[in-house]
Coordinates of C-alpha atoms and ligand atoms in Angstrom, one line a residue:
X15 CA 280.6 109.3 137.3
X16 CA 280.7 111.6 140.0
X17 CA 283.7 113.0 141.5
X18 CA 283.6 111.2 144.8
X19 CA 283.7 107.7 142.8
X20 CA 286.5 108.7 141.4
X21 CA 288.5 110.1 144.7
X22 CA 287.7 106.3 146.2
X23 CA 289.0 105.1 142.9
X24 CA 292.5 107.0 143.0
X25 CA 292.8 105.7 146.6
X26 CA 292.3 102.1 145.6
X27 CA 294.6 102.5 143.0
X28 CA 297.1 103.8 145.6
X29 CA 296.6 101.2 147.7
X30 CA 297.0 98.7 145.0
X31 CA 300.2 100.6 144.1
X32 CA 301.4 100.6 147.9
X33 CA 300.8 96.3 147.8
X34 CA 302.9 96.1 145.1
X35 CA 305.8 98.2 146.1
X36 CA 305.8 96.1 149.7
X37 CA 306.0 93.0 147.5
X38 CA 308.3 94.3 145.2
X39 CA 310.5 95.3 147.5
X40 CA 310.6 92.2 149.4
X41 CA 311.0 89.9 146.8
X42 CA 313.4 89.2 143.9
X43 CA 311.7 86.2 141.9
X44 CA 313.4 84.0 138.9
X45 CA 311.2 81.9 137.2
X46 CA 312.7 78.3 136.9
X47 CA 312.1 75.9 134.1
X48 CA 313.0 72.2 133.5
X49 CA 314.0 70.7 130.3
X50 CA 311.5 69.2 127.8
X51 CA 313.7 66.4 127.0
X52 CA 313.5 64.8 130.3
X53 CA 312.1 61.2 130.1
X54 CA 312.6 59.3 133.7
X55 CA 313.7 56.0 133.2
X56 CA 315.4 53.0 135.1
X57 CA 318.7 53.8 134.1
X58 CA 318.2 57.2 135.1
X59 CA 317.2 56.6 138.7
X60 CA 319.3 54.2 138.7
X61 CA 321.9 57.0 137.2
X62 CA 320.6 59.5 139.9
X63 CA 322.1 57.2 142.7
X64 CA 325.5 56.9 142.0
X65 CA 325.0 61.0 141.0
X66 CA 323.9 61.5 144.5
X67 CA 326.4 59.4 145.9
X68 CA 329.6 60.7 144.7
X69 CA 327.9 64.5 145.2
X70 CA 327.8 63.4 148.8
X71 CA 331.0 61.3 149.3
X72 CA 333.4 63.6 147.0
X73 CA 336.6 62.6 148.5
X74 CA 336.0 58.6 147.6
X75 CA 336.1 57.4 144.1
X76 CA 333.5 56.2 142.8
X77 CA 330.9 53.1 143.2
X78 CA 330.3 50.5 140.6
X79 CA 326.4 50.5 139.4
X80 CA 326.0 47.0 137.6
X81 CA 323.9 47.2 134.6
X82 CA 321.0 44.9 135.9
X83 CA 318.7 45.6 139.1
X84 CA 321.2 43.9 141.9
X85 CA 322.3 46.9 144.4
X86 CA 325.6 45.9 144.9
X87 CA 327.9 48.9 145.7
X88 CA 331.8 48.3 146.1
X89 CA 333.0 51.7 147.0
X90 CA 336.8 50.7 145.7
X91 CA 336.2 50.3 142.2
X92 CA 337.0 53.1 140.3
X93 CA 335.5 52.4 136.3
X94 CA 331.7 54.3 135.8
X95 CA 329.9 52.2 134.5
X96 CA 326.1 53.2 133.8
X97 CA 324.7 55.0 131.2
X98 CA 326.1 58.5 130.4
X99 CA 322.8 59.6 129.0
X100 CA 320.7 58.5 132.0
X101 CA 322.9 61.0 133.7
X102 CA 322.4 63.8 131.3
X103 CA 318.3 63.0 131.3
X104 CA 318.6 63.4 135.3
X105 CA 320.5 66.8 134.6
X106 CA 317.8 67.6 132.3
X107 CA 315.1 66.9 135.1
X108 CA 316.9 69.4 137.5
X109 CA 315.5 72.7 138.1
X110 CA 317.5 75.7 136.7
X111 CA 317.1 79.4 135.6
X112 CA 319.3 82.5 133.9
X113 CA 321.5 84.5 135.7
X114 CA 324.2 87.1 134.1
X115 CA 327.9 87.7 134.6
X116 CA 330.2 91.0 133.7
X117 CA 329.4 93.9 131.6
X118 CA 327.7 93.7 129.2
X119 CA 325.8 91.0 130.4
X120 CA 327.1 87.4 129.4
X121 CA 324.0 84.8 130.2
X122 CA 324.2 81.8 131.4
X123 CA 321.4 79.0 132.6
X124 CA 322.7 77.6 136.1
X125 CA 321.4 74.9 138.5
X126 CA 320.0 76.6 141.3
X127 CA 321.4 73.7 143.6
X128 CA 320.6 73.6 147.3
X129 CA 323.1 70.4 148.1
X130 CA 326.3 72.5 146.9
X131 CA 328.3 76.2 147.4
X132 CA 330.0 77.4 144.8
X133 CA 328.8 79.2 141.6
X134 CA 330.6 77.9 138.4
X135 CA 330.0 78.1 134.5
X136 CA 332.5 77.2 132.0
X137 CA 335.4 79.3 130.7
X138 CA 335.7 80.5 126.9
X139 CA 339.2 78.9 127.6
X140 CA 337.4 75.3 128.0
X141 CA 338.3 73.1 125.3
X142 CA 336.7 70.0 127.2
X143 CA 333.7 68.5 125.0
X144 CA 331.1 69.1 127.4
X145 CA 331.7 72.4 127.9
X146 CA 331.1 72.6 123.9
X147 CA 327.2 73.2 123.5
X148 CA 327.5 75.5 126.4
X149 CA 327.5 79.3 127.0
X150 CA 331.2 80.3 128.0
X151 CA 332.4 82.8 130.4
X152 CA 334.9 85.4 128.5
X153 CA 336.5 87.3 130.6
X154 CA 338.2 89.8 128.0
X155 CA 334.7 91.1 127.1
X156 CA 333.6 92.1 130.4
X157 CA 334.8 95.7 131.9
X158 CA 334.3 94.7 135.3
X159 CA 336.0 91.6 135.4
X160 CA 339.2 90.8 138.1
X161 CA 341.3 88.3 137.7
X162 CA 342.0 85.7 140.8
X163 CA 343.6 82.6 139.5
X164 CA 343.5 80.5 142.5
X165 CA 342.8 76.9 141.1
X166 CA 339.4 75.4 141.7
X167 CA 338.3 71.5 141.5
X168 CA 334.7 70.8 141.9
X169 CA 334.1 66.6 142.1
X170 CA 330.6 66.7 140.2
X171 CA 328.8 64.0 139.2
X172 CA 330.8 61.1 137.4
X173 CA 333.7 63.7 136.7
X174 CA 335.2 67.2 137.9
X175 CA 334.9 69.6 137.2
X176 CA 337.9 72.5 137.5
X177 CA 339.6 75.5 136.5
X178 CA 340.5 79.1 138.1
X179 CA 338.4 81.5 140.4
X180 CA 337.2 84.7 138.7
X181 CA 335.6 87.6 139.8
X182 CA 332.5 89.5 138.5
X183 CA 329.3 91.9 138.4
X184 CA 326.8 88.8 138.7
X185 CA 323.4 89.5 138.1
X186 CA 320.3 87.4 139.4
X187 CA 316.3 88.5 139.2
X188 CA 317.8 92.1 137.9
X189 CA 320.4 92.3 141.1
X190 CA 323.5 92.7 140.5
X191 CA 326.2 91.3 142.8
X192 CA 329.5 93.3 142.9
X193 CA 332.4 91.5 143.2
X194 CA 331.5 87.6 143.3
X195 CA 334.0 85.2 142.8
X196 CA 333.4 82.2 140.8
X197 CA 335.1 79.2 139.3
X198 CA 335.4 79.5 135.2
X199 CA 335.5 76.0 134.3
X200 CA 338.4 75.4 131.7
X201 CA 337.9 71.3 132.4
X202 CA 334.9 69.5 132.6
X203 CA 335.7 65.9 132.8
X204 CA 333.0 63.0 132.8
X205 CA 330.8 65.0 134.4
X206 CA 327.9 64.3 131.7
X207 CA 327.2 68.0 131.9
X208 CA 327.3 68.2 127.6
X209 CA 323.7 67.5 127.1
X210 CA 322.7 69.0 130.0
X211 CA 320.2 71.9 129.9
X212 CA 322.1 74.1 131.7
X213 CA 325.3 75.4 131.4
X214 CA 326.9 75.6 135.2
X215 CA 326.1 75.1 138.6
X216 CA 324.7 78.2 141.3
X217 CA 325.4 76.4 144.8
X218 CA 323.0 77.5 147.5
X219 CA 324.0 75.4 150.6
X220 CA 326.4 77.0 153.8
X221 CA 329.9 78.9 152.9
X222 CA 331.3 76.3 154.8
X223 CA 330.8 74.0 151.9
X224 CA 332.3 76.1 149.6
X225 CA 335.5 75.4 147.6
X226 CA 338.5 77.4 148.1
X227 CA 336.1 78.9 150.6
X228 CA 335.0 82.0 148.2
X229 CA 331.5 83.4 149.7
X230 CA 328.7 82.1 148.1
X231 CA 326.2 84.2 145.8
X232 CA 323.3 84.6 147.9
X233 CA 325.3 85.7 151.3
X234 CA 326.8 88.5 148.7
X235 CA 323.5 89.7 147.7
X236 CA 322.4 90.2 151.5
X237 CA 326.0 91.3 152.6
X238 CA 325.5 93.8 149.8
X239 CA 321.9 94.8 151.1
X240 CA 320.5 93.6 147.9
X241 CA 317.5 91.4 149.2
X242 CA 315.3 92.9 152.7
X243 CA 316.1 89.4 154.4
X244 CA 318.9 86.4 154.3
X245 CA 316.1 84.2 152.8
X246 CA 315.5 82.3 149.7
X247 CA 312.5 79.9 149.1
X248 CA 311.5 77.9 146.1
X249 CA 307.8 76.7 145.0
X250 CA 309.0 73.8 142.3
X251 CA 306.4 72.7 139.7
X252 CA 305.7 69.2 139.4
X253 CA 302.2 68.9 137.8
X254 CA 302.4 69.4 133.9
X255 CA 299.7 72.0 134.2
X256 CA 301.9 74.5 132.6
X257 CA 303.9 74.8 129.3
X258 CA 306.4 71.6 130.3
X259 CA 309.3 74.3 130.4
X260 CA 307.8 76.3 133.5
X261 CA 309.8 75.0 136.5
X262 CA 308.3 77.2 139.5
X263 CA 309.5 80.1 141.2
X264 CA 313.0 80.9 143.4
X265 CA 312.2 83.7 145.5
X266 CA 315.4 85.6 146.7
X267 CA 314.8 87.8 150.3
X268 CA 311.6 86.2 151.8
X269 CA 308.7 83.7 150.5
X270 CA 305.5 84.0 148.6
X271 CA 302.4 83.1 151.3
X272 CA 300.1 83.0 147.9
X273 CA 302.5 80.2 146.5
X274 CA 301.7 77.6 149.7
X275 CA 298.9 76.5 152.2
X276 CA 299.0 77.7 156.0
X277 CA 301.8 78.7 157.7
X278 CA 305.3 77.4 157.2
X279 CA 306.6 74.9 160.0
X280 CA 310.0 75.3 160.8
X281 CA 313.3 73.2 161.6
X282 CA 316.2 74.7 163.0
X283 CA 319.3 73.6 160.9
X284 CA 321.4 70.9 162.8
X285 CA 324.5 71.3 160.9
X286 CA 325.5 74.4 158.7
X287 CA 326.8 73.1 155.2
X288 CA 324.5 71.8 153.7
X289 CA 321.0 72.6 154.5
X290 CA 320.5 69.6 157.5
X291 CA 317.7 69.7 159.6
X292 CA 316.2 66.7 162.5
X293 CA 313.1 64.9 161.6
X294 CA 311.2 63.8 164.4
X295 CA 310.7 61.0 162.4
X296 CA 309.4 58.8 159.0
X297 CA 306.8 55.5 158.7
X298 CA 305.9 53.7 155.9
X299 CA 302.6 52.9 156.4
X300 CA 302.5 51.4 159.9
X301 CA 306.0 50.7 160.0
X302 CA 308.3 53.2 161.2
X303 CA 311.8 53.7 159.7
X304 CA 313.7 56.2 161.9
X305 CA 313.5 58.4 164.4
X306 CA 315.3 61.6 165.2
X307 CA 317.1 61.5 161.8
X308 CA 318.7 64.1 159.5
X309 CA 317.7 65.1 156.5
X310 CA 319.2 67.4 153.5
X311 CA 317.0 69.4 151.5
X312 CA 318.8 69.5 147.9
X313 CA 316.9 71.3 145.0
X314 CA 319.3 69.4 142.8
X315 CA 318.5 66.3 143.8
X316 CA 315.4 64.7 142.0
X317 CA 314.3 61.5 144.0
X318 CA 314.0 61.0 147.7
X319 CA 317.3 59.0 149.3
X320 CA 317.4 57.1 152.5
X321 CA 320.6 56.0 154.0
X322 CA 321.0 52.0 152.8
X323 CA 319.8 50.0 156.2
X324 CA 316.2 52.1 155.8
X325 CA 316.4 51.8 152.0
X326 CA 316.7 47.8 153.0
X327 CA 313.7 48.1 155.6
X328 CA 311.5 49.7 152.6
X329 CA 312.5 47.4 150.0
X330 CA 311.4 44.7 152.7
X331 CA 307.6 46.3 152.0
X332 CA 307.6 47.5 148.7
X333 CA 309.8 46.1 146.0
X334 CA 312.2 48.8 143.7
X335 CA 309.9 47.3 140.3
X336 CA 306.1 46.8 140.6
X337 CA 303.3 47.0 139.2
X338 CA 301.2 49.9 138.1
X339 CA 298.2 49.1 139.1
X340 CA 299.6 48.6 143.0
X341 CA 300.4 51.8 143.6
X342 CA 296.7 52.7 145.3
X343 CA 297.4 49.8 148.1
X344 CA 300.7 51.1 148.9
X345 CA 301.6 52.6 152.0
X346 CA 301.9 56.3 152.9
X347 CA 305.4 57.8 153.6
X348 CA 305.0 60.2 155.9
X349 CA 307.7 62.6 156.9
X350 CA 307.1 64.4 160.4
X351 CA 308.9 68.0 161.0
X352 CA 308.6 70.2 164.5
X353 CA 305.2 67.2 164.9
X354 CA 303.7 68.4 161.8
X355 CA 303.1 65.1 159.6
X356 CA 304.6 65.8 156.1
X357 CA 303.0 63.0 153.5
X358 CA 304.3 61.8 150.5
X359 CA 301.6 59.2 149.0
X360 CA 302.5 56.3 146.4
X361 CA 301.2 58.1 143.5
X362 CA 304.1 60.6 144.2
X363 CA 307.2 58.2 145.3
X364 CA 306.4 55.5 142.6
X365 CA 307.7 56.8 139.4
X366 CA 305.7 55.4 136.0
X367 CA 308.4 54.9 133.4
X368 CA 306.5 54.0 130.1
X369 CA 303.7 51.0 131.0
X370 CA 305.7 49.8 133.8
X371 CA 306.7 51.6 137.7
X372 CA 309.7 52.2 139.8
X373 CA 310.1 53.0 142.9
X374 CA 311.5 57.0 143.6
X375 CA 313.2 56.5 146.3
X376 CA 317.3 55.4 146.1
X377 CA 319.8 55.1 148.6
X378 CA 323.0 56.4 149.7
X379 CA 326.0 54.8 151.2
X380 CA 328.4 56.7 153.5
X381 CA 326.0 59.1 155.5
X382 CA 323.6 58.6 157.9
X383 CA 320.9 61.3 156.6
X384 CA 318.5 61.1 153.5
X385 CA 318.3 63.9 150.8
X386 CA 314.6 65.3 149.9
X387 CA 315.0 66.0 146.5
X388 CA 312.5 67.6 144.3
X389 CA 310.0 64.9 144.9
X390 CA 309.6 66.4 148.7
X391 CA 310.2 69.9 148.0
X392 CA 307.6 69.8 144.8
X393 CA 305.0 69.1 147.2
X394 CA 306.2 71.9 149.8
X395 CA 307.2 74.7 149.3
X396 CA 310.3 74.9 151.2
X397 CA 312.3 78.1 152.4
X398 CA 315.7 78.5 153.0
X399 CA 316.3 81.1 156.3
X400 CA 320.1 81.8 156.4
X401 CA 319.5 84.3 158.6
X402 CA 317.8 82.1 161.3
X403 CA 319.4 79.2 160.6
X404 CA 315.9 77.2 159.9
X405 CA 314.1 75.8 157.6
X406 CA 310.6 75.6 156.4
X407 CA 308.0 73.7 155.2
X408 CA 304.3 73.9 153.9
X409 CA 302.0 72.4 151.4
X410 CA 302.1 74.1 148.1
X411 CA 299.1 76.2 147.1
X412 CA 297.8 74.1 143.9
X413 CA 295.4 76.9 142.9
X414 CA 298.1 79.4 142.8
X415 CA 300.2 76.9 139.6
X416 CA 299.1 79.3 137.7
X417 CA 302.2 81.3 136.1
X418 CA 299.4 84.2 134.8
X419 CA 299.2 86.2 138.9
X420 CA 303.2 85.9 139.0
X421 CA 303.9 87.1 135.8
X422 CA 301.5 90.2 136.0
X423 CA 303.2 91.2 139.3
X424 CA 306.6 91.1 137.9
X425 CA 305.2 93.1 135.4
X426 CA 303.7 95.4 138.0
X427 CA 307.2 95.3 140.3
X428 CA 308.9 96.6 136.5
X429 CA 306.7 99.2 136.7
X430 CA 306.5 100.0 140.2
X431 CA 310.4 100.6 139.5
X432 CA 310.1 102.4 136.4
X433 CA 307.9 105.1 138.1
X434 CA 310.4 105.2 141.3
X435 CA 313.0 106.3 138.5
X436 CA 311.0 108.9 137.1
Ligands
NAG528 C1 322.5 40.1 137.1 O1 321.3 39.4 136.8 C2 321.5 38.0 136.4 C3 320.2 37.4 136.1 O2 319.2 38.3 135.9 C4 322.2 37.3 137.6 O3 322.5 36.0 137.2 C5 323.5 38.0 138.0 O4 324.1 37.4 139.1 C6 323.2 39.5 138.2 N1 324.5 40.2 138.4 C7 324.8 40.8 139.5 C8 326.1 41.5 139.6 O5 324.1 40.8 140.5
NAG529 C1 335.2 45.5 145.2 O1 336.1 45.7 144.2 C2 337.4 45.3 144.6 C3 338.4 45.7 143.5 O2 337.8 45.5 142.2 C4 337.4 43.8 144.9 O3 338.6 43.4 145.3 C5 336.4 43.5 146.0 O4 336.2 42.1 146.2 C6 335.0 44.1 145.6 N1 334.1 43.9 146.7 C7 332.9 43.5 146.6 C8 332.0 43.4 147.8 O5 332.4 43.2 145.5
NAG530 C1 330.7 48.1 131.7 O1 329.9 47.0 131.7 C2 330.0 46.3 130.4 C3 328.9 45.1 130.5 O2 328.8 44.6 131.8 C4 331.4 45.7 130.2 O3 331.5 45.0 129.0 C5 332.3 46.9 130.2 O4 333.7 46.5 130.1 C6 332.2 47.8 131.4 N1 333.0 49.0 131.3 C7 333.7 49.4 132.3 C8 334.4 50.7 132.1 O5 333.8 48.8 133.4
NAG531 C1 340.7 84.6 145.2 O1 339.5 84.3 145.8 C2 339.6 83.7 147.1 C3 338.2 83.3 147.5 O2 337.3 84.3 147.5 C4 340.3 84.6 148.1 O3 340.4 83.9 149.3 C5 341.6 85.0 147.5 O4 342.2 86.0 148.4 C6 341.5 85.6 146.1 N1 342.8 85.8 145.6 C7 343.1 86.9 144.9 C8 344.5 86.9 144.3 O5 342.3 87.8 144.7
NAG532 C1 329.9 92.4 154.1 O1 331.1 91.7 154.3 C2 332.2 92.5 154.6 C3 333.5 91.7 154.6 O2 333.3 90.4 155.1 C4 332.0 93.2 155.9 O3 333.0 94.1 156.3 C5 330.7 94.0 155.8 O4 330.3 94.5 157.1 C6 329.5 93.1 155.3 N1 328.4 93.9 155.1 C7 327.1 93.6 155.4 C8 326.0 94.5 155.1 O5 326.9 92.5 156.0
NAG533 C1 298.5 68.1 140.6 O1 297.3 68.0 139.8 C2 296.3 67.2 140.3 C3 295.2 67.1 139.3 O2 295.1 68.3 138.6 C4 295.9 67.8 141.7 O3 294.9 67.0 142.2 C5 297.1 67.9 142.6 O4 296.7 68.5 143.8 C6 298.2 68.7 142.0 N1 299.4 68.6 142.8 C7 300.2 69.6 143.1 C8 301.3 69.3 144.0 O5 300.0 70.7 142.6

């Protein structure tokens, strides 16, 4: 070997070392996972509706879901009635990851939820049976905690879910957050959560739609110059390439070009709370179904939801229970954004529960926009700008589902740190 191969060596090795410190310092990632146990059924859809709905609508009671497949809603009766474990299966499906609170760490797996702002897990002092098989916040053990008191109620699901504010060293992707106040749950009722897979909720949508108005996580950790830009993105796994566990990526301070095709396409967000944008427009086929309408894009939303007149107009073309073997005549849906056609085909808005099919796509009463749950946002990888008040959009990279590239450069970004500290 002579010595110049190994001079050009060293300096490819310092460039490779120079990549990784400009990605590690960009971006914070936490690997997502979704629960084994999550089997999509009727029920649950059907579950996932009346979920949605009262997520949405928190201030009404509830709506009635009857057990067979009519969709009659009657927004004035107050008795749930559908199935409690279709609930917790959807809750299963939801993407969530770990994050820690006070010192010494106490971890907890949270929802990281796009359609919500307020970061919650349940208290030690929570005698509630759903907050039994669940990881609980104890305040006594934790040198940096500070008390707040001020009562919190969080409407959540089929229940509510309530308690005090409390204030903490939270940490997410290895950043720790000084000073974020968060509801400890000492109630949980009906809210399904026992089964679930996670233990609380991490809400990712506008302050303004925050409870008691405490500042959400993610505008601490820029307000705290913790992540190089007010922008989180997520690349959500919905091929079972992977070990069924392995949810995807949430990137905190920018996005990962390797994790989608092209360049993003953006939307500028029409009203700050949750995170609303304009389409230009969505067709079925050859039959368009709105134009110039608002959409929500909600990581803890599974299906796609139209308001109920469009939800009418599709049923009118395709019917909620069909057969299998239909789905390659169906019609496309395509979503247009800023005139860039977004397409969702059959194979991904029909749902296959055991031999039979369902339709993926629900409806909500009481707005005027849909939701693009993970259905959408599993086929683009979707960032969330705070900073410019935008959204965007692009095809996820399948070649890059591979966990193994990620992994190694988190392994890389530990040891990109590890030499900075020496
Ligand atoms: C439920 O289905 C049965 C028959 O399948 C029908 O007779 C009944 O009216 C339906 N109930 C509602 C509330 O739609
Ligand atoms: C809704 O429920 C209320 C109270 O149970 C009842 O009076 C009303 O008739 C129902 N409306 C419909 C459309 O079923
Ligand atoms: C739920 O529906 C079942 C069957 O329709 C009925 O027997 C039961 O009383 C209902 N429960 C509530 C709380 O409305
Ligand atoms: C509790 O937290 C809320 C929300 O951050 C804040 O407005 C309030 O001043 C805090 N109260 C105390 C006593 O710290
Ligand atoms: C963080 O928030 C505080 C209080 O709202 C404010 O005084 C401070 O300037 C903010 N810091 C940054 C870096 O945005
Ligand atoms: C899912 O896997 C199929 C077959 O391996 C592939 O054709 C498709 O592009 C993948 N979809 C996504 C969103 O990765």
């Amino acid at each position: 070997m002579t010595s110049s191969n190994t001079h050009s060596k060293t300096l490819v090795l310092l460039a490779l070392l120079g990549l990784v410190a400009g990605a590690c310092a960009a971006m914070h990632r936490i690997p997502v996972r979704r629960s084994e146990k999550f089997v999509r059924t009727r029920q649950s859809i059907k579950a996932e509706r009346e979920h949605v709905w009262r997520k949405y609508n928190p201030v009404q009671s509830s709506i009635s879901v009857s057990s067979n497949t009519s969709n009659t809603v009657n927004s004035s009766t107050t008795a749930s009635n559908y199935s409690v474990e279709s609930l917790e299966n959807v809750l299963n499906f939801q993407y969530f990851g770990s994050i820690s609170i006070g010192t010494p760490p106490q971890t907890f797996l949270v929802l990281f939820d796009t359609g919500s702002a307020n970061l919650w897990i349940p208290s030690v002092n929570c005698y509630s049976l759903d907050c039994y098989n669940h990881q609980q916040y104890f305040s006594g053990d934790s040198t940096t905690y500070q008390a707040n008191g001020t009562v919190f109620s969080i409407t959540y699901g089929s229940g509510s879910v309530s308690g005090i504010l409390s204030t903490d060293v939270v940490t997410v992707a290895g950043l720790q957050i000084a000073g974020q106040t968060f509801g400890e749950a000492t109630t949980e009722t009906g809210t399904s959560m026992g089964d679930a897979t996670f233990d609380g909720i991490f809400g990712m949508a506008y302050a303004s739609l925050a409870v008691d108005g405490v500042q959400p996580p993610f505008y601490n950790l820029w307000n705290q110059s913790l992540v190089d830009a007010p922008v989180f993105s997520f690349y959500l796994e919905t091929n079972g390439t992977q070990a069924a566990s392995y949810g995807g990526e949430l990137i905190l301070g920018g996005s990962d070009a390797s994790l989608y095709v092209g360049n993003l396409v953006y939307a500028p967000v029409s009203s700050q709370a949750y995170w609303q944008f304009q389409m230009d427009g969505v067709t079925l086929g050859g039959t368009t179904l709105c134009t110039n309408c608002q959409a929500v894009a909600d990581t803890g939303t599974s299906l796609l939801i139209a308001p109920y007149d469009i939800y009418l107009t599709i049923l009118s073309l395709i019917s909620q229970e069909l057969s299998c073997t239909a789905i390659s005549s169906l019609p496309t849906l395509t979503i247009t954004i800023s005139g860039v056609p977004f397409q969702i085909p059959p194979s991904a808005y029909v749902v296959q529960v055991d031999s039979a099919c369902t339709l993926g796509i629900e409806y909500i009463q009481g707005t005027d926009f849909w939701i693009l749950g993970d259905i959408f946002i599993g086929r683009y990888y979707t960032e969330f700008d705070l900073g410019n008040n935008r959204l965007g959009f692009a095809s996820v990279n399948s070649a890059s589902a591979l966990a193994a590239p990620i992994v190694h450069l988190a392994a890389l970004c530990g040891l990109w740190k590890l030499l900075n500290l020496l």
